[in-house]
Short mmCIF file of the C-alpha atoms (twelve columns), coordinates in Angstrom:
data_MODEL
# 
_entry.id   MODEL 
# 
loop_
_atom_site.group_PDB 
_atom_site.id 
_atom_site.type_symbol 
_atom_site.label_atom_id 
_atom_site.label_alt_id 
_atom_site.label_comp_id 
_atom_site.label_asym_id 
_atom_site.label_seq_id 
_atom_site.Cartn_x 
_atom_site.Cartn_y 
_atom_site.Cartn_z 
_atom_site.pdbx_PDB_model_num 
ATOM 1   C CA . GLY A 1   5.141   -24.250 135.130 1 
ATOM 2   C CA . ALA A 2   2.701   -27.044 134.429 1 
ATOM 3   C CA . GLY A 3   0.341   -26.191 131.625 1 
ATOM 4   C CA . SER A 4   2.054   -22.922 130.754 1 
ATOM 5   C CA . GLN A 5   2.172   -21.670 127.215 1 
ATOM 6   C CA . GLY A 6   2.966   -18.362 125.567 1 
ATOM 7   C CA . PHE A 7   1.911   -16.621 122.386 1 
ATOM 8   C CA . GLU A 8   2.827   -13.340 120.714 1 
ATOM 9   C CA . GLY A 9   -0.118  -12.290 118.602 1 
ATOM 10  C CA . GLU A 10  -0.547  -10.252 115.455 1 
ATOM 11  C CA . CYS A 11  -0.949  -7.053  117.467 1 
ATOM 12  C CA . GLY A 12  2.409   -7.657  119.139 1 
ATOM 13  C CA . LEU A 13  0.691   -8.568  122.422 1 
ATOM 14  C CA . LYS A 14  2.470   -11.111 124.580 1 
ATOM 15  C CA . VAL A 15  0.005   -13.520 126.136 1 
ATOM 16  C CA . TRP A 16  0.776   -16.253 128.659 1 
ATOM 17  C CA . GLY A 17  -1.653  -18.968 129.764 1 
ATOM 18  C CA . TRP A 18  -1.578  -21.449 132.620 1 
ATOM 19  C CA . ASN A 19  -4.002  -24.030 134.031 1 
ATOM 20  C CA . VAL A 20  -2.903  -23.602 137.630 1 
ATOM 21  C CA . GLY A 21  -5.042  -26.281 139.319 1 
ATOM 22  C CA . VAL A 22  -5.790  -23.943 142.273 1 
ATOM 23  C CA . MET A 23  -3.250  -21.371 143.441 1 
ATOM 24  C CA . THR A 24  -2.224  -21.022 147.076 1 
ATOM 25  C CA . PRO A 25  -1.572  -17.568 148.571 1 
ATOM 26  C CA . GLU A 26  2.140   -18.414 148.707 1 
ATOM 27  C CA . GLN A 27  2.190   -19.344 145.024 1 
ATOM 28  C CA . ALA A 28  0.222   -16.209 144.160 1 
ATOM 29  C CA . ALA A 29  2.802   -14.045 145.925 1 
ATOM 30  C CA . THR A 30  5.725   -15.755 144.189 1 
ATOM 31  C CA . TRP A 31  4.226   -15.835 140.707 1 
ATOM 32  C CA . GLY A 32  2.682   -12.387 141.063 1 
ATOM 33  C CA . GLY A 33  6.116   -10.881 141.558 1 
ATOM 34  C CA . ALA A 34  7.480   -12.765 138.566 1 
ATOM 35  C CA . TRP A 35  4.608   -11.660 136.323 1 
ATOM 36  C CA . LEU A 36  4.992   -8.046  137.417 1 
ATOM 37  C CA . SER A 37  8.670   -8.178  136.488 1 
ATOM 38  C CA . MET A 38  7.790   -9.678  133.097 1 
ATOM 39  C CA . ALA A 39  5.209   -6.938  132.461 1 
ATOM 40  C CA . ARG A 40  7.681   -4.196  133.386 1 
ATOM 41  C CA . ARG A 41  10.231  -5.690  130.965 1 
ATOM 42  C CA . GLY A 42  7.627   -5.713  128.223 1 
ATOM 43  C CA . ASP A 43  7.485   -9.514  128.172 1 
ATOM 44  C CA . LEU A 44  3.874   -9.940  129.330 1 
ATOM 45  C CA . ASP A 45  0.673   -8.114  128.356 1 
ATOM 46  C CA . MET A 46  -2.077  -10.588 129.171 1 
ATOM 47  C CA . LEU A 47  -2.185  -13.504 131.586 1 
ATOM 48  C CA . LEU A 48  -4.843  -16.216 131.262 1 
ATOM 49  C CA . LEU A 49  -5.324  -18.420 134.335 1 
ATOM 50  C CA . SER A 50  -7.753  -21.343 134.501 1 
ATOM 51  C CA . GLU A 51  -8.839  -23.698 137.309 1 
ATOM 52  C CA . LEU A 52  -8.080  -21.061 139.906 1 
ATOM 53  C CA . GLY A 53  -10.701 -22.479 142.251 1 
ATOM 54  C CA . HIS A 54  -12.961 -20.113 144.151 1 
ATOM 55  C CA . THR A 55  -10.729 -17.047 144.305 1 
ATOM 56  C CA . CYS A 56  -9.094  -14.834 141.712 1 
ATOM 57  C CA . PRO A 57  -5.988  -13.367 143.363 1 
ATOM 58  C CA . ALA A 58  -5.169  -9.710  142.847 1 
ATOM 59  C CA . PHE A 59  -1.783  -9.134  141.210 1 
ATOM 60  C CA . GLU A 60  0.046   -5.821  141.373 1 
ATOM 61  C CA . GLY A 61  0.282   -4.152  137.991 1 
ATOM 62  C CA . PHE A 62  -2.658  -6.065  136.471 1 
ATOM 63  C CA . THR A 63  -6.400  -5.527  136.032 1 
ATOM 64  C CA . ALA A 64  -8.528  -8.677  136.396 1 
ATOM 65  C CA . PHE A 65  -11.412 -9.723  134.146 1 
ATOM 66  C CA . GLU A 66  -13.031 -12.482 136.181 1 
ATOM 67  C CA . GLY A 67  -15.051 -15.446 135.015 1 
ATOM 68  C CA . VAL A 68  -17.612 -17.563 136.847 1 
ATOM 69  C CA . ARG A 69  -16.466 -19.289 140.027 1 
ATOM 70  C CA . SER A 70  -17.977 -22.744 140.513 1 
ATOM 71  C CA . PRO A 71  -17.708 -25.287 143.358 1 
ATOM 72  C CA . LEU A 72  -18.451 -28.181 141.003 1 
ATOM 73  C CA . ARG A 73  -15.962 -31.023 140.913 1 
ATOM 74  C CA . SER A 74  -15.449 -34.020 138.666 1 
ATOM 75  C CA . ASP A 75  -16.877 -37.402 139.677 1 
ATOM 76  C CA . GLY A 76  -13.389 -38.620 140.485 1 
ATOM 77  C CA . GLY A 77  -12.766 -35.662 142.780 1 
ATOM 78  C CA . ALA A 78  -9.740  -34.529 140.802 1 
ATOM 79  C CA . GLY A 79  -11.306 -31.301 139.531 1 
ATOM 80  C CA . ARG A 80  -10.959 -28.175 141.622 1 
ATOM 81  C CA . GLY A 81  -13.837 -26.163 140.290 1 
ATOM 82  C CA . GLN A 82  -13.711 -23.668 137.486 1 
ATOM 83  C CA . GLY A 83  -12.197 -20.315 138.337 1 
ATOM 84  C CA . LEU A 84  -11.207 -18.344 135.250 1 
ATOM 85  C CA . CYS A 85  -9.502  -14.983 135.119 1 
ATOM 86  C CA . LEU A 86  -7.816  -12.927 132.436 1 
ATOM 87  C CA . TYR A 87  -5.281  -10.445 133.808 1 
ATOM 88  C CA . VAL A 88  -4.252  -7.440  131.712 1 
ATOM 89  C CA . ARG A 89  -1.276  -5.226  132.514 1 
ATOM 90  C CA . GLU A 90  -2.419  -1.842  133.738 1 
ATOM 91  C CA . GLY A 91  -1.098  0.114   130.756 1 
ATOM 92  C CA . LEU A 92  -3.172  -2.026  128.393 1 
ATOM 93  C CA . ALA A 93  -6.319  -2.309  130.540 1 
ATOM 94  C CA . PRO A 94  -7.901  0.993   129.351 1 
ATOM 95  C CA . PHE A 95  -8.075  -0.512  125.853 1 
ATOM 96  C CA . CYS A 96  -9.844  -3.683  127.083 1 
ATOM 97  C CA . SER A 97  -13.473 -4.460  127.836 1 
ATOM 98  C CA . LEU A 98  -15.374 -7.527  129.008 1 
ATOM 99  C CA . VAL A 99  -17.515 -9.047  126.235 1 
ATOM 100 C CA . LYS A 100 -19.016 -12.274 127.609 1 
ATOM 101 C CA . VAL A 101 -18.738 -14.648 130.572 1 
ATOM 102 C CA . THR A 102 -19.979 -18.240 130.834 1 
ATOM 103 C CA . GLN A 103 -19.095 -21.067 133.215 1 
ATOM 104 C CA . CYS A 104 -16.455 -22.176 130.736 1 
ATOM 105 C CA . TRP A 105 -14.901 -19.057 129.197 1 
ATOM 106 C CA . VAL A 106 -14.329 -15.322 129.353 1 
ATOM 107 C CA . TRP A 107 -14.164 -13.082 126.274 1 
ATOM 108 C CA . VAL A 108 -12.273 -9.778  126.436 1 
ATOM 109 C CA . LYS A 109 -12.037 -7.239  123.619 1 
ATOM 110 C CA . VAL A 110 -8.755  -5.415  123.000 1 
ATOM 111 C CA . ARG A 111 -9.089  -2.267  120.898 1 
ATOM 112 C CA . LEU A 112 -5.708  -0.694  120.140 1 
ATOM 113 C CA . PRO A 113 -5.534  2.551   118.127 1 
ATOM 114 C CA . GLY A 114 -5.151  1.944   114.413 1 
ATOM 115 C CA . ARG A 115 -5.749  -1.827  114.618 1 
ATOM 116 C CA . ARG A 116 -8.662  -4.198  114.216 1 
ATOM 117 C CA . PRO A 117 -10.148 -5.318  117.521 1 
ATOM 118 C CA . LEU A 118 -8.680  -8.469  119.039 1 
ATOM 119 C CA . PHE A 119 -11.006 -10.777 120.975 1 
ATOM 120 C CA . VAL A 120 -9.193  -12.963 123.502 1 
ATOM 121 C CA . CYS A 121 -10.931 -15.942 125.077 1 
ATOM 122 C CA . CYS A 122 -9.764  -17.548 128.312 1 
ATOM 123 C CA . VAL A 123 -11.355 -21.004 128.338 1 
ATOM 124 C CA . TYR A 124 -11.515 -24.077 130.566 1 
ATOM 125 C CA . LEU A 125 -13.588 -27.051 129.392 1 
ATOM 126 C CA . PRO A 126 -13.678 -29.841 132.007 1 
ATOM 127 C CA . PRO A 127 -13.464 -33.542 131.099 1 
ATOM 128 C CA . VAL A 128 -16.736 -35.069 129.919 1 
ATOM 129 C CA . THR A 129 -17.155 -36.745 133.350 1 
ATOM 130 C CA . SER A 130 -17.310 -33.419 135.178 1 
ATOM 131 C CA . LYS A 131 -20.449 -32.512 137.111 1 
ATOM 132 C CA . ILE A 132 -20.506 -29.124 135.430 1 
ATOM 133 C CA . TRP A 133 -22.074 -30.720 132.350 1 
ATOM 134 C CA . ARG A 134 -25.057 -31.684 134.507 1 
ATOM 135 C CA . SER A 135 -25.503 -28.296 136.165 1 
ATOM 136 C CA . SER A 136 -28.863 -26.548 136.139 1 
ATOM 137 C CA . SER A 137 -30.009 -25.295 132.748 1 
ATOM 138 C CA . ALA A 138 -31.636 -22.413 134.626 1 
ATOM 139 C CA . ASP A 139 -28.169 -20.943 135.145 1 
ATOM 140 C CA . PRO A 140 -27.759 -18.339 132.355 1 
ATOM 141 C CA . THR A 141 -23.997 -18.947 132.294 1 
ATOM 142 C CA . ALA A 142 -24.270 -22.764 132.033 1 
ATOM 143 C CA . CYS A 143 -22.603 -24.437 129.055 1 
ATOM 144 C CA . GLY A 144 -24.926 -27.461 128.831 1 
ATOM 145 C CA . ASP A 145 -23.098 -30.580 127.666 1 
ATOM 146 C CA . ILE A 146 -19.682 -30.744 126.023 1 
ATOM 147 C CA . VAL A 147 -21.136 -30.746 122.495 1 
ATOM 148 C CA . GLU A 148 -23.334 -27.738 123.236 1 
ATOM 149 C CA . ALA A 149 -20.353 -25.943 124.776 1 
ATOM 150 C CA . TYR A 150 -18.269 -26.367 121.627 1 
ATOM 151 C CA . HIS A 151 -21.162 -25.294 119.409 1 
ATOM 152 C CA . THR A 152 -21.708 -22.186 121.534 1 
ATOM 153 C CA . LEU A 153 -18.008 -21.371 121.495 1 
ATOM 154 C CA . GLN A 154 -17.968 -21.838 117.724 1 
ATOM 155 C CA . SER A 155 -20.917 -19.445 117.381 1 
ATOM 156 C CA . ASP A 156 -19.063 -16.886 119.504 1 
ATOM 157 C CA . ILE A 157 -15.977 -17.184 117.311 1 
ATOM 158 C CA . VAL A 158 -17.925 -16.832 114.053 1 
ATOM 159 C CA . LEU A 159 -19.699 -13.728 115.381 1 
ATOM 160 C CA . LEU A 160 -16.531 -12.073 116.682 1 
ATOM 161 C CA . GLN A 161 -14.515 -12.904 113.543 1 
ATOM 162 C CA . GLN A 162 -16.848 -10.506 111.730 1 
ATOM 163 C CA . GLN A 163 -15.672 -7.732  114.054 1 
ATOM 164 C CA . GLY A 164 -11.956 -8.463  114.475 1 
ATOM 165 C CA . GLU A 165 -9.289  -11.076 115.154 1 
ATOM 166 C CA . VAL A 166 -9.803  -13.982 117.559 1 
ATOM 167 C CA . CYS A 167 -7.435  -15.773 119.928 1 
ATOM 168 C CA . VAL A 168 -8.637  -18.664 122.126 1 
ATOM 169 C CA . MET A 169 -6.367  -19.969 124.886 1 
ATOM 170 C CA . GLY A 170 -6.723  -22.225 127.881 1 
ATOM 171 C CA . ASP A 171 -7.314  -25.862 128.788 1 
ATOM 172 C CA . MET A 172 -9.914  -27.812 126.831 1 
ATOM 173 C CA . ASN A 173 -8.926  -31.292 128.026 1 
ATOM 174 C CA . ALA A 174 -8.771  -32.096 124.304 1 
ATOM 175 C CA . HIS A 175 -6.486  -34.723 122.797 1 
ATOM 176 C CA . THR A 176 -6.334  -34.296 119.033 1 
ATOM 177 C CA . GLY A 177 -3.687  -36.858 118.069 1 
ATOM 178 C CA . GLU A 178 -2.782  -36.511 114.400 1 
ATOM 179 C CA . LEU A 179 -6.135  -35.086 113.308 1 
ATOM 180 C CA . ASP A 180 -5.716  -32.231 110.821 1 
ATOM 181 C CA . ASP A 181 -7.026  -28.820 111.885 1 
ATOM 182 C CA . ARG A 182 -6.345  -27.148 108.540 1 
ATOM 183 C CA . SER A 183 -9.357  -26.201 106.457 1 
ATOM 184 C CA . LEU A 184 -9.723  -25.010 102.889 1 
ATOM 185 C CA . GLY A 185 -8.533  -21.402 102.660 1 
ATOM 186 C CA . CYS A 186 -6.827  -21.320 106.053 1 
ATOM 187 C CA . ASP A 187 -3.400  -20.511 104.531 1 
ATOM 188 C CA . ALA A 188 -4.205  -16.829 104.849 1 
ATOM 189 C CA . VAL A 189 -5.211  -17.111 108.507 1 
ATOM 190 C CA . LEU A 190 -1.653  -17.069 109.782 1 
ATOM 191 C CA . ASP A 191 0.864   -14.592 108.463 1 
ATOM 192 C CA . ASP A 192 4.046   -16.593 108.948 1 
ATOM 193 C CA . LEU A 193 2.602   -17.769 112.269 1 
ATOM 194 C CA . GLY A 194 1.723   -14.270 113.378 1 
ATOM 195 C CA . SER A 195 4.683   -12.231 112.135 1 
ATOM 196 C CA . PRO A 196 3.373   -8.913  110.772 1 
ATOM 197 C CA . GLY A 197 4.563   -7.556  107.453 1 
ATOM 198 C CA . ASP A 198 5.223   -10.848 105.645 1 
ATOM 199 C CA . GLN A 199 3.191   -12.452 102.914 1 
ATOM 200 C CA . PRO A 200 0.825   -15.193 104.112 1 
ATOM 201 C CA . ALA A 201 2.756   -18.442 104.218 1 
ATOM 202 C CA . ALA A 202 1.425   -21.937 103.670 1 
ATOM 203 C CA . VAL A 203 0.306   -23.263 107.034 1 
ATOM 204 C CA . PRO A 204 2.700   -25.993 108.151 1 
ATOM 205 C CA . ALA A 205 1.491   -29.244 109.597 1 
ATOM 206 C CA . ARG A 206 1.670   -29.301 113.370 1 
ATOM 207 C CA . ARG A 207 3.662   -31.717 115.462 1 
ATOM 208 C CA . ASN A 208 2.034   -33.527 118.373 1 
ATOM 209 C CA . SER A 209 4.124   -35.505 120.832 1 
ATOM 210 C CA . ASP A 210 1.164   -36.156 123.149 1 
ATOM 211 C CA . SER A 211 0.586   -39.896 122.872 1 
ATOM 212 C CA . SER A 212 -2.872  -39.821 124.504 1 
ATOM 213 C CA . PRO A 213 -5.653  -41.253 122.326 1 
ATOM 214 C CA . VAL A 214 -8.002  -38.848 120.567 1 
ATOM 215 C CA . ASN A 215 -11.012 -38.077 122.776 1 
ATOM 216 C CA . GLN A 216 -14.405 -36.497 122.206 1 
ATOM 217 C CA . SER A 217 -13.167 -33.025 123.099 1 
ATOM 218 C CA . GLY A 218 -10.285 -33.444 120.666 1 
ATOM 219 C CA . ARG A 219 -12.619 -34.286 117.802 1 
ATOM 220 C CA . LEU A 220 -14.911 -31.386 118.686 1 
ATOM 221 C CA . LEU A 221 -11.941 -29.011 118.824 1 
ATOM 222 C CA . ILE A 222 -10.799 -30.076 115.350 1 
ATOM 223 C CA . GLU A 223 -14.351 -29.621 114.034 1 
ATOM 224 C CA . LEU A 224 -14.387 -26.128 115.559 1 
ATOM 225 C CA . CYS A 225 -11.063 -25.267 113.904 1 
ATOM 226 C CA . THR A 226 -12.092 -26.416 110.452 1 
ATOM 227 C CA . ALA A 227 -15.467 -24.664 110.709 1 
ATOM 228 C CA . THR A 228 -13.980 -21.318 111.779 1 
ATOM 229 C CA . LYS A 229 -10.603 -21.494 109.956 1 
ATOM 230 C CA . CYS A 230 -8.886  -21.222 113.340 1 
ATOM 231 C CA . LEU A 231 -5.576  -23.036 113.769 1 
ATOM 232 C CA . LEU A 232 -3.936  -24.732 116.722 1 
ATOM 233 C CA . LEU A 233 -0.671  -23.087 117.750 1 
ATOM 234 C CA . ASN A 234 0.397   -26.158 119.722 1 
ATOM 235 C CA . GLY A 235 3.150   -27.795 117.717 1 
ATOM 236 C CA . ARG A 236 3.497   -24.786 115.406 1 
ATOM 237 C CA . ALA A 237 4.351   -21.685 117.390 1 
ATOM 238 C CA . SER A 238 7.803   -20.770 118.607 1 
ATOM 239 C CA . GLY A 239 8.470   -22.406 121.963 1 
ATOM 240 C CA . ASP A 240 6.190   -25.385 121.328 1 
ATOM 241 C CA . GLU A 241 7.630   -26.933 118.193 1 
ATOM 242 C CA . VAL A 242 7.228   -30.478 119.579 1 
ATOM 243 C CA . GLY A 243 3.546   -30.101 120.457 1 
ATOM 244 C CA . GLY A 244 3.791   -31.469 123.975 1 
ATOM 245 C CA . ALA A 245 0.828   -31.876 126.317 1 
ATOM 246 C CA . THR A 246 0.479   -28.373 127.751 1 
ATOM 247 C CA . PHE A 247 -1.172  -29.437 131.010 1 
ATOM 248 C CA . ARG A 248 1.863   -31.367 132.224 1 
ATOM 249 C CA . PRO A 249 5.206   -30.119 133.638 1 
# 
């Protein structure tokens, strides 16, 4: 589907993310059945959905960790509100707990026996023209402006990296072009792009076939990566070797 992407993390968890752009009840029924089948086959552990709109559908076989629902739309009317939800298959849910919720992301902690905690973030950052960046500062979940949002997210990552591993997925409306996300010492961040048991490999350059010009969110995302030693999987991970725009079909 449009905007879908998958990732198998260091803990062996299979995570799938999708910016759905509002899901109808008919779509929820169709996709819910498909996701349940994937979970039963062992092909899906966590499902990250962004831009759900004002409802977070219930899916059989999954426990939902909901984010903030917002009616705010972009100036051009294209946005459909926030609506974030991280769904965890029922067998994994007892090992998960909600850490933090803002208008723009949801953090969930996964604590599996014998492993370091994994903190998964489901994030949606609207375009800089979105009305959400002008929402009331009195709202305790508000993200402020786009720069403040990235700085807050970076602070979250730095804090949680002291406690475990971190995985951030979703739609940031960020175009990074050929900017380099690799920082000094990041070679040890990925173990052969997440394969356990191997020696840390040199981090390969990523491919990016998205021809859109670099935007403010893209530059902020690269700054976040270099500051936290996080790496973009787009254009590196199996299944996305070409680095295509993940919000398009």
